[in-house]
Coordinates of C-alpha atoms and ligand atoms in Angstrom, one line a residue:
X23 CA -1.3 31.1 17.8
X24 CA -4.0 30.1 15.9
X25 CA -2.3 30.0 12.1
X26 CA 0.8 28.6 13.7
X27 CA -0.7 25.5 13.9
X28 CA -3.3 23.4 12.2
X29 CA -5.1 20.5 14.5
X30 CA -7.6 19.3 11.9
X31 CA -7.0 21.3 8.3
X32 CA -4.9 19.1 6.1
X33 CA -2.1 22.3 5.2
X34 CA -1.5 23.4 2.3
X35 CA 1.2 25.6 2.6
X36 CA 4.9 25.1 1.8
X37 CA 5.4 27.2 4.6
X38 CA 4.1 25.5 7.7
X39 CA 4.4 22.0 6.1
X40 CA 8.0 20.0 7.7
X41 CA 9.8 17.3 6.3
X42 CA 8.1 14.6 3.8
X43 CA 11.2 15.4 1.5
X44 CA 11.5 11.8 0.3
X45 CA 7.9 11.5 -0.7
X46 CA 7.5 14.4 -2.4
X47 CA 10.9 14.3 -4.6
X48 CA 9.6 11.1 -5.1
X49 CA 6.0 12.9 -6.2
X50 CA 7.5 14.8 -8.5
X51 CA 10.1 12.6 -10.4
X52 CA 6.8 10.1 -11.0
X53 CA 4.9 13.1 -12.3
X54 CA 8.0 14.0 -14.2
X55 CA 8.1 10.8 -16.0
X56 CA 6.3 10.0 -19.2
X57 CA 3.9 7.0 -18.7
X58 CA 4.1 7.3 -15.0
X59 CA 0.9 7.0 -12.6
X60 CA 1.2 7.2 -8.8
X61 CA -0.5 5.3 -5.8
X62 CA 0.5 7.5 -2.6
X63 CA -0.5 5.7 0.7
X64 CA -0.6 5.1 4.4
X65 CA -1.9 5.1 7.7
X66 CA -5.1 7.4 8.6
X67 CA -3.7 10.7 9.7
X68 CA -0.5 10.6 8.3
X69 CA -0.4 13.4 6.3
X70 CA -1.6 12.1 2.9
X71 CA -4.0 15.0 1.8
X72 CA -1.2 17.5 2.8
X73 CA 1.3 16.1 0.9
X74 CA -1.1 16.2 -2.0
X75 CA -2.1 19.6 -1.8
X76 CA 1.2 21.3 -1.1
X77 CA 3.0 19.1 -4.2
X78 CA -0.4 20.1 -6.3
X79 CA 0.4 23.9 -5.8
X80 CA 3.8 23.6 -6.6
X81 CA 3.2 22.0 -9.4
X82 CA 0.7 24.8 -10.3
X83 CA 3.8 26.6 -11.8
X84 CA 4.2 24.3 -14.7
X85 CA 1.5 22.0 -14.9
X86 CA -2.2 22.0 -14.5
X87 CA -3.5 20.3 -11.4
X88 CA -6.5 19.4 -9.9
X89 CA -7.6 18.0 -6.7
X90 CA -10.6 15.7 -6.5
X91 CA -12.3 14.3 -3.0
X92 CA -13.9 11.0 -3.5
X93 CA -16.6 9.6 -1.9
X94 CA -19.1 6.9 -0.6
X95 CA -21.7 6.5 -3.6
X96 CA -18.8 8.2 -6.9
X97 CA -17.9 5.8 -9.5
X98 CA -15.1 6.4 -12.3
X99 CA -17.9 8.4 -14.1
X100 CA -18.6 10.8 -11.2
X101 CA -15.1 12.1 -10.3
X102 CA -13.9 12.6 -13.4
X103 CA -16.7 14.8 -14.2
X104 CA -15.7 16.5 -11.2
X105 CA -11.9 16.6 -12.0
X106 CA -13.6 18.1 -15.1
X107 CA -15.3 20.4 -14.0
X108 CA -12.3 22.2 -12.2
X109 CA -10.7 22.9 -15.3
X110 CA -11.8 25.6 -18.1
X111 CA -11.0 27.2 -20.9
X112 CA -11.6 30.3 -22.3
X113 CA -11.8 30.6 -25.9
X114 CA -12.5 33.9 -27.7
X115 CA -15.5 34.3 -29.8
X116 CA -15.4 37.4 -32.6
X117 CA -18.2 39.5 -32.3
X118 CA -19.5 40.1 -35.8
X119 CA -19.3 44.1 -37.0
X120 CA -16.6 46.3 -37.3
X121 CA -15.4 47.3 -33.8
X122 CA -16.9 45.4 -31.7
X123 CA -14.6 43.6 -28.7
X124 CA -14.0 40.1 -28.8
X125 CA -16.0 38.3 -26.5
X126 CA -14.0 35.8 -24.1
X127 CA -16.0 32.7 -22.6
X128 CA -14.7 30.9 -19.8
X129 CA -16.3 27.1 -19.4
X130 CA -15.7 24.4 -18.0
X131 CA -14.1 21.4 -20.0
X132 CA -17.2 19.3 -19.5
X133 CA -19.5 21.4 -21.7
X134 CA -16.6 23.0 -23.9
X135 CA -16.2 19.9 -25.1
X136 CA -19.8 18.5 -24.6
X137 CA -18.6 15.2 -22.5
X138 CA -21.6 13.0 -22.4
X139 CA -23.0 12.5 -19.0
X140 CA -21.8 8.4 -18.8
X141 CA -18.0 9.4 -19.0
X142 CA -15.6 6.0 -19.9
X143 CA -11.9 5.5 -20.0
X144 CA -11.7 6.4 -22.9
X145 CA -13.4 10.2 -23.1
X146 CA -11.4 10.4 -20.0
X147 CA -8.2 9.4 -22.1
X148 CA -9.4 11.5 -24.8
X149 CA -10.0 14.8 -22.8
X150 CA -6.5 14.2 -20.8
X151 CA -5.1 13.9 -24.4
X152 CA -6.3 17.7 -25.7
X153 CA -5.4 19.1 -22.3
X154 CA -1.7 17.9 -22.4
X155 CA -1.1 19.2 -25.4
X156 CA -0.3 22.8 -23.7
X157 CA 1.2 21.4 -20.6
X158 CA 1.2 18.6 -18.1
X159 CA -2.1 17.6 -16.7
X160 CA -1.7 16.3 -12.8
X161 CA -5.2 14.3 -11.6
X162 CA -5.1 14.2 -7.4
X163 CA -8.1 11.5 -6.6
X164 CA -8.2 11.6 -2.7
X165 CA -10.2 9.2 -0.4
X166 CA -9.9 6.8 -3.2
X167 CA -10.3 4.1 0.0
X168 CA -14.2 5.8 0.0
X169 CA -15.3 4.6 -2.9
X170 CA -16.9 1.2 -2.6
X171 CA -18.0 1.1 -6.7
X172 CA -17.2 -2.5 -7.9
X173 CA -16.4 -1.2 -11.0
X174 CA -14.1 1.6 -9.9
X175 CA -10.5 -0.1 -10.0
X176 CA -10.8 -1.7 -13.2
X177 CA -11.7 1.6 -14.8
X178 CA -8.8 3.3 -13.3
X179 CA -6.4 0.8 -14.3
X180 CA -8.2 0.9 -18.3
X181 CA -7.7 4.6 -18.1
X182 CA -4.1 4.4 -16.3
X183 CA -2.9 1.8 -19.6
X184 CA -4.2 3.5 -22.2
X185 CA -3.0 7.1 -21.0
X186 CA 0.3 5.1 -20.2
X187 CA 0.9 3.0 -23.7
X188 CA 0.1 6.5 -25.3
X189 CA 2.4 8.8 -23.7
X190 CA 0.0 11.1 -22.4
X191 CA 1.4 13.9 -20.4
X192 CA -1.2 13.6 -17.9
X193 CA -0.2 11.9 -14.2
X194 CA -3.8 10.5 -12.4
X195 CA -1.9 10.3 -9.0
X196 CA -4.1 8.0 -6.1
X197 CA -4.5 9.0 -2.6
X198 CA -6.1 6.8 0.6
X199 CA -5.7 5.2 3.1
X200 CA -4.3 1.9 2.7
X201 CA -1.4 -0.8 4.1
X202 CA -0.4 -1.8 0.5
X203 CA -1.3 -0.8 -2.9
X204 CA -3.6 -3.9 -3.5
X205 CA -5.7 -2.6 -0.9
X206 CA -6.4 0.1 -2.7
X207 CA -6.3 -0.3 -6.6
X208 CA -7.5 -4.5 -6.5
X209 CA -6.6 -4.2 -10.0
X210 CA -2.8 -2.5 -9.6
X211 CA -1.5 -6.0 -11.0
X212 CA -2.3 -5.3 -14.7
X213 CA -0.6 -2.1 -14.7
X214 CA 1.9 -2.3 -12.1
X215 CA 5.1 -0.9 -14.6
X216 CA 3.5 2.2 -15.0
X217 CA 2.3 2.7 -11.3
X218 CA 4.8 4.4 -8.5
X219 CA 4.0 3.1 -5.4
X220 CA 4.8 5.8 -2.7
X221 CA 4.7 5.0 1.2
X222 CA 3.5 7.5 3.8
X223 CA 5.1 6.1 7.0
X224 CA 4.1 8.0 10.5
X225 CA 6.0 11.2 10.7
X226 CA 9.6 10.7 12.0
X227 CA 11.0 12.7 15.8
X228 CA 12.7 14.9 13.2
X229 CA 9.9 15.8 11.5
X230 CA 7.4 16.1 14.0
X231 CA 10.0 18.4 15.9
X232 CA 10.1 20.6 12.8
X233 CA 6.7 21.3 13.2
X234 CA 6.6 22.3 16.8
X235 CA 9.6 24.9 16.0
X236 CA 8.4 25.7 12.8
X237 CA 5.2 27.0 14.4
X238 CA 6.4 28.7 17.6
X239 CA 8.5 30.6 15.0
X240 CA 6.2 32.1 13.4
X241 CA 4.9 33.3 16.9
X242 CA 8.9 34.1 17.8
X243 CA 8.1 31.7 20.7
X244 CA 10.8 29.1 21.8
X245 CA 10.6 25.6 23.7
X246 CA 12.9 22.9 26.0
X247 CA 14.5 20.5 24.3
X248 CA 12.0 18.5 27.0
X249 CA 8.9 19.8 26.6
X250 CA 9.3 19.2 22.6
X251 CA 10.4 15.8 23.2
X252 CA 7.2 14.9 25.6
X253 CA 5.1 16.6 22.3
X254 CA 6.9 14.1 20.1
X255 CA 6.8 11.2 22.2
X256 CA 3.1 11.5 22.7
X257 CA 2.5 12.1 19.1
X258 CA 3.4 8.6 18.2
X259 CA 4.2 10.2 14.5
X260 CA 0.8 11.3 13.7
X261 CA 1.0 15.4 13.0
X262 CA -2.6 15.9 14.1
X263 CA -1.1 15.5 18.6
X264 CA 1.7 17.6 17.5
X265 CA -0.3 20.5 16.2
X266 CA -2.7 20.2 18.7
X267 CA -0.6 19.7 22.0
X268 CA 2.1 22.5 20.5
X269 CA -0.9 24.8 19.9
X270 CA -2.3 24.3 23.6
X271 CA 1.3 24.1 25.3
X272 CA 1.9 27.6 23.6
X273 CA -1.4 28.9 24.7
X274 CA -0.4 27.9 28.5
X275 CA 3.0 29.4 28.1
X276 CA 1.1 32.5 26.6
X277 CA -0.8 32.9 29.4
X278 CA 1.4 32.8 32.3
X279 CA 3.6 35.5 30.5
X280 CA 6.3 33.5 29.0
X281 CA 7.5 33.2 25.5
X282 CA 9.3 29.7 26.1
X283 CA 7.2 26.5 26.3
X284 CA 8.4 24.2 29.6
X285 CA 7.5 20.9 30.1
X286 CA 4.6 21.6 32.7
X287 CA 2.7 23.1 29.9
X288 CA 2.4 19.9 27.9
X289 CA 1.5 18.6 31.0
X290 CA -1.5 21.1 30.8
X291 CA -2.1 20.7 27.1
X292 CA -2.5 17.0 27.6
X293 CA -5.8 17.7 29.4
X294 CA -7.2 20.2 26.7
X295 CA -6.1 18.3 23.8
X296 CA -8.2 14.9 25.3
X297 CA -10.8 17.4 25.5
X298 CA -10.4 18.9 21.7
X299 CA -10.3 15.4 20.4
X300 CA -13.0 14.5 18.0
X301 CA -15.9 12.9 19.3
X302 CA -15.5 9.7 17.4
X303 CA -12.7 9.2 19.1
X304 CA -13.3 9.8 22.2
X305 CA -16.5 8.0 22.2
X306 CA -14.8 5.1 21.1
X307 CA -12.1 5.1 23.9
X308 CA -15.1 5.3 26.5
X309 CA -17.4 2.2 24.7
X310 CA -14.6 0.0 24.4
X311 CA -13.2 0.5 28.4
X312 CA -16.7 0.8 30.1
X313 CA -17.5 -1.9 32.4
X314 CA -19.9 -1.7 35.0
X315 CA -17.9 -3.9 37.6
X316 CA -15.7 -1.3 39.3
X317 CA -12.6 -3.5 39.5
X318 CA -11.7 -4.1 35.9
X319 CA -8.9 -3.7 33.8
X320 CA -9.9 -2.4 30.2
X321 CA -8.1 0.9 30.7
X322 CA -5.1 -0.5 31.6
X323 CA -4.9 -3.4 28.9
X324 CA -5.9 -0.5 26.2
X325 CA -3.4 1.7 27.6
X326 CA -0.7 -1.4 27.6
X327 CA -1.4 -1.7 24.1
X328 CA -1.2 1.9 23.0
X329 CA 2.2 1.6 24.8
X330 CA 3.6 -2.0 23.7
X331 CA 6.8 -2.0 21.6
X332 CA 5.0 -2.0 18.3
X333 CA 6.7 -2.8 14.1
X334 CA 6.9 -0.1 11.8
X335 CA 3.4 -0.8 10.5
X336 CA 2.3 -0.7 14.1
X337 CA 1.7 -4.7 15.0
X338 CA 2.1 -6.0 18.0
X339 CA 2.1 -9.2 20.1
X340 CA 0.5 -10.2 23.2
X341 CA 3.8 -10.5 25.0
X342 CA 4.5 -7.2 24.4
X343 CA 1.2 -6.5 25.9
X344 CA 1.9 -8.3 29.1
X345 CA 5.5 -6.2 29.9
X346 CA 3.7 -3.4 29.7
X347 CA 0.8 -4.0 31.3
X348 CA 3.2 -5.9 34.2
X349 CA 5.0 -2.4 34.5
X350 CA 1.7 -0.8 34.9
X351 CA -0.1 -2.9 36.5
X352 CA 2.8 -3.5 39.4
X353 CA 2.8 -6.7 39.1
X354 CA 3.4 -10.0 36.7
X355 CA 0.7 -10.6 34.8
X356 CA 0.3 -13.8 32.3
X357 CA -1.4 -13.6 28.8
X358 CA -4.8 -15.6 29.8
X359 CA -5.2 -13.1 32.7
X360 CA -5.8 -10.2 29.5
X361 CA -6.5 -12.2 26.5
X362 CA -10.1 -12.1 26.7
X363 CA -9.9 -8.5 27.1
X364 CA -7.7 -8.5 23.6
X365 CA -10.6 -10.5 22.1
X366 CA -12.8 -8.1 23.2
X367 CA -11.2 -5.4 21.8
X368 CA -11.0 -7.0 18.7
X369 CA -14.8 -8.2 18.5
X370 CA -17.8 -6.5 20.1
X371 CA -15.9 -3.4 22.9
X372 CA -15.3 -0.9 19.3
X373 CA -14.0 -3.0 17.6
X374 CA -10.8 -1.0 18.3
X375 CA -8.0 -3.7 17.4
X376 CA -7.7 -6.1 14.4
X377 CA -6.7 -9.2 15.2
X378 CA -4.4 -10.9 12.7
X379 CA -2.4 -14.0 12.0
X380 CA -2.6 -17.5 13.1
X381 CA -3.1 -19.2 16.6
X382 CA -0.5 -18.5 19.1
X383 CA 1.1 -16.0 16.4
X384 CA -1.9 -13.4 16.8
X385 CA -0.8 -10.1 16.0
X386 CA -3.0 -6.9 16.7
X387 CA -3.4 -3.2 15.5
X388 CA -5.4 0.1 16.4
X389 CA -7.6 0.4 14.0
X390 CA -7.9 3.6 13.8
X391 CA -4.5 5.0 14.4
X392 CA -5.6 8.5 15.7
X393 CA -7.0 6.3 19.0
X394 CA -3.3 5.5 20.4
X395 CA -2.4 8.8 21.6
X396 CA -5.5 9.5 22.9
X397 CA -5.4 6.2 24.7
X398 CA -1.9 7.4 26.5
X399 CA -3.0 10.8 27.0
X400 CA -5.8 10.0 28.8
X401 CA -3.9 7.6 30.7
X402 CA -1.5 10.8 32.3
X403 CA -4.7 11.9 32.5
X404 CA -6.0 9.8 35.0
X405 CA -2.7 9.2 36.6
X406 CA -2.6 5.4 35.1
X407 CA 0.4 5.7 34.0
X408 CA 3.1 8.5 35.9
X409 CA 4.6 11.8 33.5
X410 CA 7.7 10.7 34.2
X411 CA 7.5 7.6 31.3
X412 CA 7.4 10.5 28.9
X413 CA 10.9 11.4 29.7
X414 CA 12.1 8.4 29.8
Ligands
ATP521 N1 4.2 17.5 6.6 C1 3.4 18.1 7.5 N2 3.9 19.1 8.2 C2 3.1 19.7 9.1 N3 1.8 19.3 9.4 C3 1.4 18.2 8.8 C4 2.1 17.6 7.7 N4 1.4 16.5 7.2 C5 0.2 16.6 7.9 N5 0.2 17.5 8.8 C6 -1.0 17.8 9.7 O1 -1.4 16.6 10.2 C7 -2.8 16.5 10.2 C8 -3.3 15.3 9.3 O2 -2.9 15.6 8.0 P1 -3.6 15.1 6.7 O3 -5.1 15.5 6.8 O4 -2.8 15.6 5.5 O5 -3.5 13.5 6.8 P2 -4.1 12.4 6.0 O6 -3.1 11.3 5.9 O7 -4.7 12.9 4.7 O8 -5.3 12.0 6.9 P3 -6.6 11.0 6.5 O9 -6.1 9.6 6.5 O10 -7.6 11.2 7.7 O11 -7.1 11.5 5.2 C9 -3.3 17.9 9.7 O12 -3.7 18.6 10.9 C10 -2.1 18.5 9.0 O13 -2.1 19.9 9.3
MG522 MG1 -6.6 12.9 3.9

């Protein structure tokens, strides 16, 4: 059960990786294309760093790729001499005397070709330059969102010009987490023709299905069309619920003797996955709802907003807030009777919602998207909101 799903590990594997065609035919026909660079981006959690690593080992075949992590404190100089220092060569060096072996060296590309320790757009154009003249050089910088350089963007979009107005055959393709691509390269405007911009939305009911049945396979387990539509439904398209609540709905199945998966087990695997939830999160969900006044209704207006009819970039209103939290709540509420608690949540209880727009058009997000499940599963939890909404 354990390798049939993965929680927390971004995958890696064609194999136990579902759907994402779209994106990653998209992927490859940017990679494919002389001149092309690609920004790949979305929500927290969507699936970003998966998509990366299964399309970097497939292009292993034919191309060289290389995965880089960024982080807090890197600048343009620092990853590269990472993405560097991935890739090596091995060059032979003849012994001198008669019939003595060769001697192969492997080393990295950094001190093969004796990069200086400052690297600039243009040793990195220069290095990408010899290394695609065997084959197609493919760059993965993940976490680009991390790095909080000043200098960073600009140097990417040098480095993505010069590579681009040359014909390099070397693709620098940019992962993180982001709404647009402005948010993440502030400098995309100057090279915008030769940058892809690719969109991870939240994972469709399709895919997230495929997962749940893609995994059970594996363990020749099986599930009701109910039980996988609770898993889906509580997932709100973010893989990490799916894996999890599939993994501990099999597990409950498991041990009560059965090979199929029935609705009462998610029931059960909503309890264990609140508790296998990171800490972050859950710490989060118990700062921003504590009060010390026993009648209060912070649960309840989080839970109304984890639940309110929400746009595909996951915005809502506050009077989508108020149906729901009327529905829950058993009775009509009006907006001032919850806005202060939407301020709050906004301002010093997390901050776990962004407030944004103009008076009397305020719209509001999760900030961290991985809290809105969480929210509603803790909500069955505590009997806030009855099991029977998940079938609706
Ligand atoms: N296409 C997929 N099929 C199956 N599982 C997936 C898929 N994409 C992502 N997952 C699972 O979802 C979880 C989150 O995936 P991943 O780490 O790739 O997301 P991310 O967008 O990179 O997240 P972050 O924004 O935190 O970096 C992981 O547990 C991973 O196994
Ligand atoms: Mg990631």
């Amino acid at each position: 059960m354990k390798s049939a799903f993965s929680p927390t590990a971004p995958i890696s594997q064609r194999d136990l990786f579902a759907g994402r065609t779209e994106q990653m035919i998209a992927l490859i026909d940017a990679v494919d294309e002389a001149g092309q660079h690609i920004v790949l981006f979305g929500e927290r959690g969507v699936g970003k760093t998966s998509l990366a690593a299964v399309t970097s080992n497939m292009l292993g075949g034919s191309a060289l790729s290389v995965r880089v992590n960024c982080q807090n404190g890197d600048t343009f100089s620092t990853v590269w001499k990472r993405a560097f220092q991935e890739i090596s060569i091995t060059s032979q060096v003849d012994s001198a005397g008669f019939g003595s072996n060769p001697r192969q060296t492997v080393q990295s590309i950094l001190v093969a070709l004796d990069l200086p320790d400052e690297l600039s757009p243009d040793h990195v154009r220069a290095t990408l330059t010899l290394l695609a003249r065997d084959r197609a050089v493919v760059v993965f910088f993940d976490e680009f969102d991390r790095m909080q350089d000043g200098a960073v963007h600009g140097q990417f979009a040098d480095a993505i010009k010069t590579l681009s107005d040359q014909g390099v055959r070397a693709t620098i393709v940019i992962v993180g987490v982001a709404d647009n691509v402005s948010d993440l390269v502030s400098e995309h405007a100057s090279v915008e023709r030769a940058l892809a911009q690719i969109n991870m939305p939240r994972m469709s009911v399709g895919e997230l299905s495929l997962i749940v049945t893609r995994g059970l396979e594996t363990t020749e387990m099986t599930i009701d069309p109910s039980a996988l539509s609770r898993i889906t439904k509580l997932s709100q398209g973010l893989p990490h619920y799916t894996h999890l609540l599939a993994q501990q709905a099999a597990l409950s199945a498991v041990s009560e003797g059965r090979d199929n998966v029935e609705p009462d087990d998610v029931r059960g695997a909503v309890v264990r996955a609140t508790e296998r939830t990171q800490e972050s999160i859950a710490s989060l969900y118990y700062s921003s709802t504590y009060s010390a006044r026993e009648k209060n209704i912070y649960k309840e207006v989080l839970l109304a907003c984890a639940l309110a009819p929400a746009d595909d970039r996951g915005f809502f209103a506050a009077t989508a807030v108020r149906e729901t939290l009327s529905k829950l709540l058993n009775r009509k509420v009006e907006i001032p009777q919850f806005a202060g608690h939407l301020n709050a949540f906004a301002g010093d209880r997390g901050p776990v919602l962004r407030k944004f727009g103009a008076q009397r058009k305020f719209r509001y997000r999760f900030i961290n998207p991985l809290l809105q499940p969480y929210v509603v599963m803790r909500g069955l939890e505590d009997e806030l909101i009855p099991a029977s909404m998940l079938d609706e």
